[in-house]
Amino acid sequence: MPDKKLSLFYSFLSFFVIALIAFAIVRSFYHLDYQWDFSVLGPYIWLPSSDGGGPGLFLQGLWITIKMSFEGIFFGSILGVIFGILLTTNEKVSKTAALFYVDIFRNTPVLVQLYVAYFIVGTAFNLSGSVAGVLTMSLFCSAYVAEIFRGTLANFEKGQIDAAKALGLSPFQVARKVIAPQALRNMLPPLVGQFVSLIKDSSLLSVVAIPELTKEAQNAVTVTFRSFETWFFIALLYFVVNTLVSSFGRYLEKRLSVSLKQ
């Protein structure tokens, strides 16, 4: 009975919060003296036939955003696992170096890292804006992945490893059949959250003139003077991409849970 009352309380509280937010949004728009016109965004979404047709600047920018974000996620995940392993070792020099690396990239703004990568490192090694952008996102992402990896292994139940060794499993079999499935399942939620955050952080690439989604939106605003329509549509595109990433992460989490039960 108490559980039922508690469930009703949370349902009522959720409904109240959602209703309050909806009321604030509706009231804000009602008192906004503004004439909406989303039609000006049409050519930026899809080029008219007179211009040859095809994806407009927004869709082109969206593709660059997705491409560079997933490149950052891919290389960042590889580096993150490597530094995560170093964080779990007993060798002091490697562990200290990995800890220093993680602290540097976790505790400094990604915008500052981007400026350093583009204007200092990029100038010294003649890197393009795209390379500097992917490099920055990869290093930034790897620091969080390393800490997630370290935390997952640190909380892993050592008794399972001892039991697997007692059954005669080799270290590789222990890692593949015992540690990896459970560790991956526990790592998925924070990893997906970090990947979603990285996709949103990719909007900072606009400051180094990379023609990703946010940069193209800024260009559109300077021409159309329709900032509300532009940024609402850009927010919708980010929302769709990140919702797909989050949904795929939840799907993988369920699949892993089912496979472990079997």
mmCIF file of C-alpha atoms in Angstrom:
data_model
loop_
_atom_site.group_PDB
_atom_site.id
_atom_site.type_symbol
_atom_site.label_atom_id
_atom_site.label_comp_id
_atom_site.label_asym_id
_atom_site.label_seq_id
_atom_site.Cartn_x
_atom_site.Cartn_y
_atom_site.Cartn_z
ATOM 1 C CA MET A 1 0.000 0.000 0.000
ATOM 2 C CA PRO A 2 2.759 2.533 0.799
ATOM 3 C CA ASP A 3 4.417 1.733 -2.536
ATOM 4 C CA LYS A 4 1.152 2.454 -4.355
ATOM 5 C CA LYS A 5 0.759 5.791 -2.567
ATOM 6 C CA LEU A 6 4.362 6.672 -3.343
ATOM 7 C CA SER A 7 3.828 5.798 -7.008
ATOM 8 C CA LEU A 8 0.751 8.037 -7.155
ATOM 9 C CA PHE A 9 2.712 10.835 -5.500
ATOM 10 C CA TYR A 10 5.505 10.616 -8.084
ATOM 11 C CA SER A 11 2.954 10.498 -10.918
ATOM 12 C CA PHE A 12 1.222 13.596 -9.590
ATOM 13 C CA LEU A 13 4.555 15.353 -9.072
ATOM 14 C CA SER A 14 5.683 14.521 -12.625
ATOM 15 C CA PHE A 15 2.397 15.752 -14.070
ATOM 16 C CA PHE A 16 2.636 18.971 -12.035
ATOM 17 C CA VAL A 17 6.211 19.695 -13.171
ATOM 18 C CA ILE A 18 5.380 19.020 -16.842
ATOM 19 C CA ALA A 19 2.249 21.170 -16.635
ATOM 20 C CA LEU A 20 4.226 23.979 -14.991
ATOM 21 C CA ILE A 21 6.908 23.892 -17.705
ATOM 22 C CA ALA A 22 4.269 23.780 -20.466
ATOM 23 C CA PHE A 23 2.446 26.740 -18.904
ATOM 24 C CA ALA A 24 5.670 28.768 -18.717
ATOM 25 C CA ILE A 25 6.497 28.024 -22.380
ATOM 26 C CA VAL A 26 3.005 28.807 -23.667
ATOM 27 C CA ARG A 27 2.815 32.017 -21.633
ATOM 28 C CA SER A 28 6.253 33.104 -22.880
ATOM 29 C CA PHE A 29 5.294 32.593 -26.525
ATOM 30 C CA TYR A 30 1.902 34.232 -26.035
ATOM 31 C CA HIS A 31 3.484 37.443 -24.780
ATOM 32 C CA LEU A 32 6.210 37.427 -27.440
ATOM 33 C CA ASP A 33 5.511 40.151 -29.993
ATOM 34 C CA TYR A 34 7.023 38.385 -32.974
ATOM 35 C CA GLN A 35 5.828 37.330 -36.434
ATOM 36 C CA TRP A 36 7.026 33.808 -37.092
ATOM 37 C CA ASP A 37 8.114 32.849 -40.614
ATOM 38 C CA PHE A 38 9.786 29.469 -41.045
ATOM 39 C CA SER A 39 9.449 29.612 -44.830
ATOM 40 C CA VAL A 40 12.720 31.558 -45.084
ATOM 41 C CA LEU A 41 14.551 28.420 -43.932
ATOM 42 C CA GLY A 42 13.386 26.363 -46.928
ATOM 43 C CA PRO A 43 16.403 27.088 -49.186
ATOM 44 C CA TYR A 44 18.753 26.375 -46.281
ATOM 45 C CA ILE A 45 17.211 22.930 -45.803
ATOM 46 C CA TRP A 46 16.862 21.925 -49.450
ATOM 47 C CA LEU A 47 18.054 23.931 -52.422
ATOM 48 C CA PRO A 48 15.356 24.970 -54.920
ATOM 49 C CA SER A 49 15.363 23.393 -58.361
ATOM 50 C CA SER A 50 16.528 26.687 -59.864
ATOM 51 C CA ASP A 51 19.768 26.259 -57.908
ATOM 52 C CA GLY A 52 20.173 22.632 -58.880
ATOM 53 C CA GLY A 53 18.357 21.088 -55.906
ATOM 54 C CA GLY A 54 20.037 18.966 -53.286
ATOM 55 C CA PRO A 55 20.732 19.378 -49.563
ATOM 56 C CA GLY A 56 20.881 22.938 -48.319
ATOM 57 C CA LEU A 57 23.448 24.466 -45.993
ATOM 58 C CA PHE A 58 21.705 23.152 -42.870
ATOM 59 C CA LEU A 59 21.760 19.545 -44.045
ATOM 60 C CA GLN A 60 25.332 19.912 -45.273
ATOM 61 C CA GLY A 61 26.310 21.328 -41.892
ATOM 62 C CA LEU A 62 24.426 18.531 -40.141
ATOM 63 C CA TRP A 63 26.418 15.948 -42.091
ATOM 64 C CA ILE A 64 29.704 17.614 -41.092
ATOM 65 C CA THR A 65 28.544 17.718 -37.455
ATOM 66 C CA ILE A 66 27.655 14.007 -37.465
ATOM 67 C CA LYS A 67 30.829 13.029 -39.335
ATOM 68 C CA MET A 68 33.234 14.943 -37.084
ATOM 69 C CA SER A 69 31.376 13.957 -33.905
ATOM 70 C CA PHE A 70 31.533 10.260 -34.675
ATOM 71 C CA GLU A 71 35.182 10.538 -35.695
ATOM 72 C CA GLY A 72 35.831 12.138 -32.305
ATOM 73 C CA ILE A 73 33.837 9.386 -30.576
ATOM 74 C CA PHE A 74 35.689 6.634 -32.452
ATOM 75 C CA PHE A 75 39.227 7.862 -31.807
ATOM 76 C CA GLY A 76 38.311 9.099 -28.338
ATOM 77 C CA SER A 77 36.977 5.675 -27.361
ATOM 78 C CA ILE A 78 40.172 3.947 -28.499
ATOM 79 C CA LEU A 79 42.390 6.406 -26.635
ATOM 80 C CA GLY A 80 40.072 6.293 -23.633
ATOM 81 C CA VAL A 81 40.362 2.523 -23.278
ATOM 82 C CA ILE A 82 44.164 2.747 -23.545
ATOM 83 C CA PHE A 83 44.419 5.433 -20.867
ATOM 84 C CA GLY A 84 41.782 3.647 -18.799
ATOM 85 C CA ILE A 85 43.972 0.541 -18.747
ATOM 86 C CA LEU A 86 46.954 2.662 -17.711
ATOM 87 C CA LEU A 87 44.899 4.105 -14.849
ATOM 88 C CA THR A 88 44.284 0.609 -13.494
ATOM 89 C CA THR A 89 47.917 -0.515 -13.593
ATOM 90 C CA ASN A 90 50.232 -0.635 -10.590
ATOM 91 C CA GLU A 91 53.112 0.928 -12.535
ATOM 92 C CA LYS A 92 53.449 4.408 -11.001
ATOM 93 C CA VAL A 93 54.943 6.338 -13.942
ATOM 94 C CA SER A 94 52.320 5.183 -16.463
ATOM 95 C CA LYS A 95 49.483 5.641 -13.988
ATOM 96 C CA THR A 96 50.629 9.150 -13.021
ATOM 97 C CA ALA A 97 51.034 10.175 -16.666
ATOM 98 C CA ALA A 98 47.571 8.847 -17.530
ATOM 99 C CA LEU A 99 46.053 10.585 -14.507
ATOM 100 C CA PHE A 100 47.700 13.871 -15.505
ATOM 101 C CA TYR A 101 46.360 13.495 -19.059
ATOM 102 C CA VAL A 102 42.821 12.787 -17.851
ATOM 103 C CA ASP A 103 42.847 15.702 -15.406
ATOM 104 C CA ILE A 104 44.099 18.139 -18.040
ATOM 105 C CA PHE A 105 41.354 17.356 -20.554
ATOM 106 C CA ARG A 106 38.536 16.827 -18.037
ATOM 107 C CA ASN A 107 39.178 19.967 -16.011
ATOM 108 C CA THR A 108 39.726 22.529 -18.765
ATOM 109 C CA PRO A 109 37.056 23.972 -21.125
ATOM 110 C CA VAL A 110 36.840 22.260 -24.481
ATOM 111 C CA LEU A 111 36.739 25.704 -26.127
ATOM 112 C CA VAL A 112 40.201 26.500 -24.726
ATOM 113 C CA GLN A 113 41.445 23.111 -25.921
ATOM 114 C CA LEU A 114 40.077 23.878 -29.381
ATOM 115 C CA TYR A 115 41.850 27.235 -29.508
ATOM 116 C CA VAL A 116 45.142 25.635 -28.474
ATOM 117 C CA ALA A 117 44.747 22.807 -30.997
ATOM 118 C CA TYR A 118 43.871 25.146 -33.878
ATOM 119 C CA PHE A 119 45.900 28.293 -33.310
ATOM 120 C CA ILE A 120 48.998 26.857 -31.575
ATOM 121 C CA VAL A 121 49.370 23.161 -32.415
ATOM 122 C CA GLY A 122 47.646 23.610 -35.774
ATOM 123 C CA THR A 123 49.964 26.460 -36.736
ATOM 124 C CA ALA A 124 53.071 24.515 -35.704
ATOM 125 C CA PHE A 125 52.086 21.350 -37.605
ATOM 126 C CA ASN A 126 50.020 22.976 -40.381
ATOM 127 C CA LEU A 127 46.748 21.310 -39.341
ATOM 128 C CA SER A 128 43.462 22.193 -40.996
ATOM 129 C CA GLY A 129 40.467 23.282 -38.943
ATOM 130 C CA SER A 130 38.785 19.917 -39.413
ATOM 131 C CA VAL A 131 41.815 17.956 -38.211
ATOM 132 C CA ALA A 132 42.260 20.259 -35.211
ATOM 133 C CA GLY A 133 38.549 19.908 -34.428
ATOM 134 C CA VAL A 134 38.548 16.102 -34.545
ATOM 135 C CA LEU A 135 41.786 16.026 -32.546
ATOM 136 C CA THR A 136 40.291 18.228 -29.833
ATOM 137 C CA MET A 137 37.063 16.234 -29.583
ATOM 138 C CA SER A 138 38.973 12.938 -29.554
ATOM 139 C CA LEU A 139 41.263 14.006 -26.712
ATOM 140 C CA PHE A 140 38.405 15.557 -24.753
ATOM 141 C CA CYS A 141 36.222 12.472 -25.189
ATOM 142 C CA SER A 142 39.059 10.065 -24.359
ATOM 143 C CA ALA A 143 39.588 11.634 -20.926
ATOM 144 C CA TYR A 144 35.981 10.899 -19.940
ATOM 145 C CA VAL A 145 35.998 7.437 -21.507
ATOM 146 C CA ALA A 146 39.189 6.605 -19.580
ATOM 147 C CA GLU A 147 37.611 7.599 -16.278
ATOM 148 C CA ILE A 148 34.423 5.655 -17.072
ATOM 149 C CA PHE A 149 36.520 2.601 -17.965
ATOM 150 C CA ARG A 150 38.599 2.899 -14.786
ATOM 151 C CA GLY A 151 35.544 3.330 -12.566
ATOM 152 C CA THR A 152 33.801 0.332 -14.121
ATOM 153 C CA LEU A 153 36.770 -1.982 -13.619
ATOM 154 C CA ALA A 154 37.374 -0.684 -10.089
ATOM 155 C CA ASN A 155 33.825 -1.639 -9.091
ATOM 156 C CA PHE A 156 33.936 -5.044 -10.766
ATOM 157 C CA GLU A 157 33.425 -7.952 -8.365
ATOM 158 C CA LYS A 158 36.782 -9.661 -8.025
ATOM 159 C CA GLY A 159 35.161 -12.885 -6.815
ATOM 160 C CA GLN A 160 33.872 -13.596 -10.304
ATOM 161 C CA ILE A 161 37.396 -13.397 -11.701
ATOM 162 C CA ASP A 162 38.700 -15.767 -9.038
ATOM 163 C CA ALA A 163 35.831 -18.185 -9.745
ATOM 164 C CA ALA A 164 36.534 -18.078 -13.488
ATOM 165 C CA LYS A 165 40.226 -18.794 -12.896
ATOM 166 C CA ALA A 166 39.270 -21.681 -10.607
ATOM 167 C CA LEU A 167 37.253 -23.173 -13.472
ATOM 168 C CA GLY A 168 40.380 -23.195 -15.605
ATOM 169 C CA LEU A 169 39.645 -20.226 -17.871
ATOM 170 C CA SER A 170 42.623 -18.458 -19.399
ATOM 171 C CA PRO A 171 43.138 -14.703 -18.777
ATOM 172 C CA PHE A 172 41.861 -13.979 -22.290
ATOM 173 C CA GLN A 173 38.727 -16.082 -21.701
ATOM 174 C CA VAL A 174 38.145 -14.360 -18.360
ATOM 175 C CA ALA A 175 38.383 -10.968 -20.030
ATOM 176 C CA ARG A 176 36.158 -11.951 -22.976
ATOM 177 C CA LYS A 177 33.498 -14.051 -21.260
ATOM 178 C CA VAL A 178 33.334 -12.642 -17.724
ATOM 179 C CA ILE A 179 34.627 -9.071 -17.560
ATOM 180 C CA ALA A 180 33.809 -7.631 -20.994
ATOM 181 C CA PRO A 181 30.028 -8.332 -21.142
ATOM 182 C CA GLN A 182 29.298 -6.998 -17.654
ATOM 183 C CA ALA A 183 31.722 -4.074 -17.908
ATOM 184 C CA LEU A 184 30.295 -3.002 -21.262
ATOM 185 C CA ARG A 185 26.745 -3.121 -19.919
ATOM 186 C CA ASN A 186 27.722 -0.970 -16.922
ATOM 187 C CA MET A 187 29.689 1.433 -19.095
ATOM 188 C CA LEU A 188 27.001 1.980 -21.724
ATOM 189 C CA PRO A 189 24.805 4.563 -19.922
ATOM 190 C CA PRO A 190 27.661 6.953 -19.012
ATOM 191 C CA LEU A 191 29.315 6.373 -22.391
ATOM 192 C CA VAL A 192 26.136 7.238 -24.295
ATOM 193 C CA GLY A 193 25.706 10.310 -22.119
ATOM 194 C CA GLN A 194 29.249 11.389 -22.929
ATOM 195 C CA PHE A 195 28.743 10.775 -26.658
ATOM 196 C CA VAL A 196 25.547 12.863 -26.650
ATOM 197 C CA SER A 197 27.387 15.623 -24.813
ATOM 198 C CA LEU A 198 30.206 15.508 -27.368
ATOM 199 C CA ILE A 199 27.768 15.903 -30.268
ATOM 200 C CA LYS A 200 26.390 19.035 -28.602
ATOM 201 C CA ASP A 201 29.901 20.296 -27.854
ATOM 202 C CA SER A 202 30.720 19.992 -31.565
ATOM 203 C CA SER A 203 28.830 23.282 -31.996
ATOM 204 C CA LEU A 204 31.978 24.962 -30.625
ATOM 205 C CA LEU A 205 33.770 24.038 -33.847
ATOM 206 C CA SER A 206 32.024 27.032 -35.387
ATOM 207 C CA VAL A 207 34.550 29.341 -33.688
ATOM 208 C CA VAL A 208 37.323 28.045 -35.968
ATOM 209 C CA ALA A 209 35.193 28.518 -39.102
ATOM 210 C CA ILE A 210 34.327 24.845 -39.638
ATOM 211 C CA PRO A 211 31.062 24.810 -41.664
ATOM 212 C CA GLU A 212 29.187 22.522 -39.280
ATOM 213 C CA LEU A 213 25.553 22.946 -38.271
ATOM 214 C CA THR A 214 25.954 25.829 -35.816
ATOM 215 C CA LYS A 215 28.235 27.785 -38.170
ATOM 216 C CA GLU A 216 25.737 27.450 -41.009
ATOM 217 C CA ALA A 217 22.982 28.617 -38.654
ATOM 218 C CA GLN A 218 25.007 31.716 -37.781
ATOM 219 C CA ASN A 219 25.470 32.424 -41.484
ATOM 220 C CA ALA A 220 21.730 32.021 -42.080
ATOM 221 C CA VAL A 221 20.850 34.415 -39.255
ATOM 222 C CA THR A 222 23.109 37.126 -40.703
ATOM 223 C CA VAL A 223 21.248 36.873 -44.025
ATOM 224 C CA THR A 224 17.624 36.251 -42.996
ATOM 225 C CA PHE A 225 17.591 38.037 -39.604
ATOM 226 C CA ARG A 226 15.344 35.191 -38.427
ATOM 227 C CA SER A 227 17.234 34.061 -35.341
ATOM 228 C CA PHE A 228 14.278 32.486 -33.492
ATOM 229 C CA GLU A 229 13.206 30.300 -36.407
ATOM 230 C CA THR A 230 16.780 29.348 -37.234
ATOM 231 C CA TRP A 231 17.850 28.337 -33.740
ATOM 232 C CA PHE A 232 14.609 26.479 -33.019
ATOM 233 C CA PHE A 233 15.133 24.417 -36.160
ATOM 234 C CA ILE A 234 18.810 23.816 -35.338
ATOM 235 C CA ALA A 235 17.831 22.696 -31.837
ATOM 236 C CA LEU A 236 15.347 20.269 -33.412
ATOM 237 C CA LEU A 237 18.086 18.740 -35.581
ATOM 238 C CA TYR A 238 20.390 18.275 -32.585
ATOM 239 C CA PHE A 239 17.472 16.784 -30.655
ATOM 240 C CA VAL A 240 16.740 14.233 -33.396
ATOM 241 C CA VAL A 241 20.386 13.152 -33.706
ATOM 242 C CA ASN A 242 20.943 12.840 -29.955
ATOM 243 C CA THR A 243 17.621 11.031 -29.453
ATOM 244 C CA LEU A 244 18.669 8.447 -32.041
ATOM 245 C CA VAL A 245 22.036 7.980 -30.302
ATOM 246 C CA SER A 246 20.376 7.656 -26.884
ATOM 247 C CA SER A 247 17.764 5.207 -28.201
ATOM 248 C CA PHE A 248 20.448 3.066 -29.815
ATOM 249 C CA GLY A 249 22.347 3.042 -26.515
ATOM 250 C CA ARG A 250 19.243 1.874 -24.618
ATOM 251 C CA TYR A 251 18.677 -0.822 -27.252
ATOM 252 C CA LEU A 252 22.233 -2.116 -26.835
ATOM 253 C CA GLU A 253 21.856 -2.041 -23.056
ATOM 254 C CA LYS A 254 18.727 -4.205 -23.244
ATOM 255 C CA ARG A 255 20.384 -6.642 -25.660
ATOM 256 C CA LEU A 256 23.373 -7.006 -23.333
ATOM 257 C CA SER A 257 21.093 -7.556 -20.338
ATOM 258 C CA VAL A 258 19.215 -10.295 -22.206
ATOM 259 C CA SER A 259 22.432 -11.981 -23.346
ATOM 260 C CA LEU A 260 23.841 -11.991 -19.803
ATOM 261 C CA LYS A 261 20.648 -13.583 -18.441
ATOM 262 C CA GLN A 262 20.920 -16.327 -21.015
#
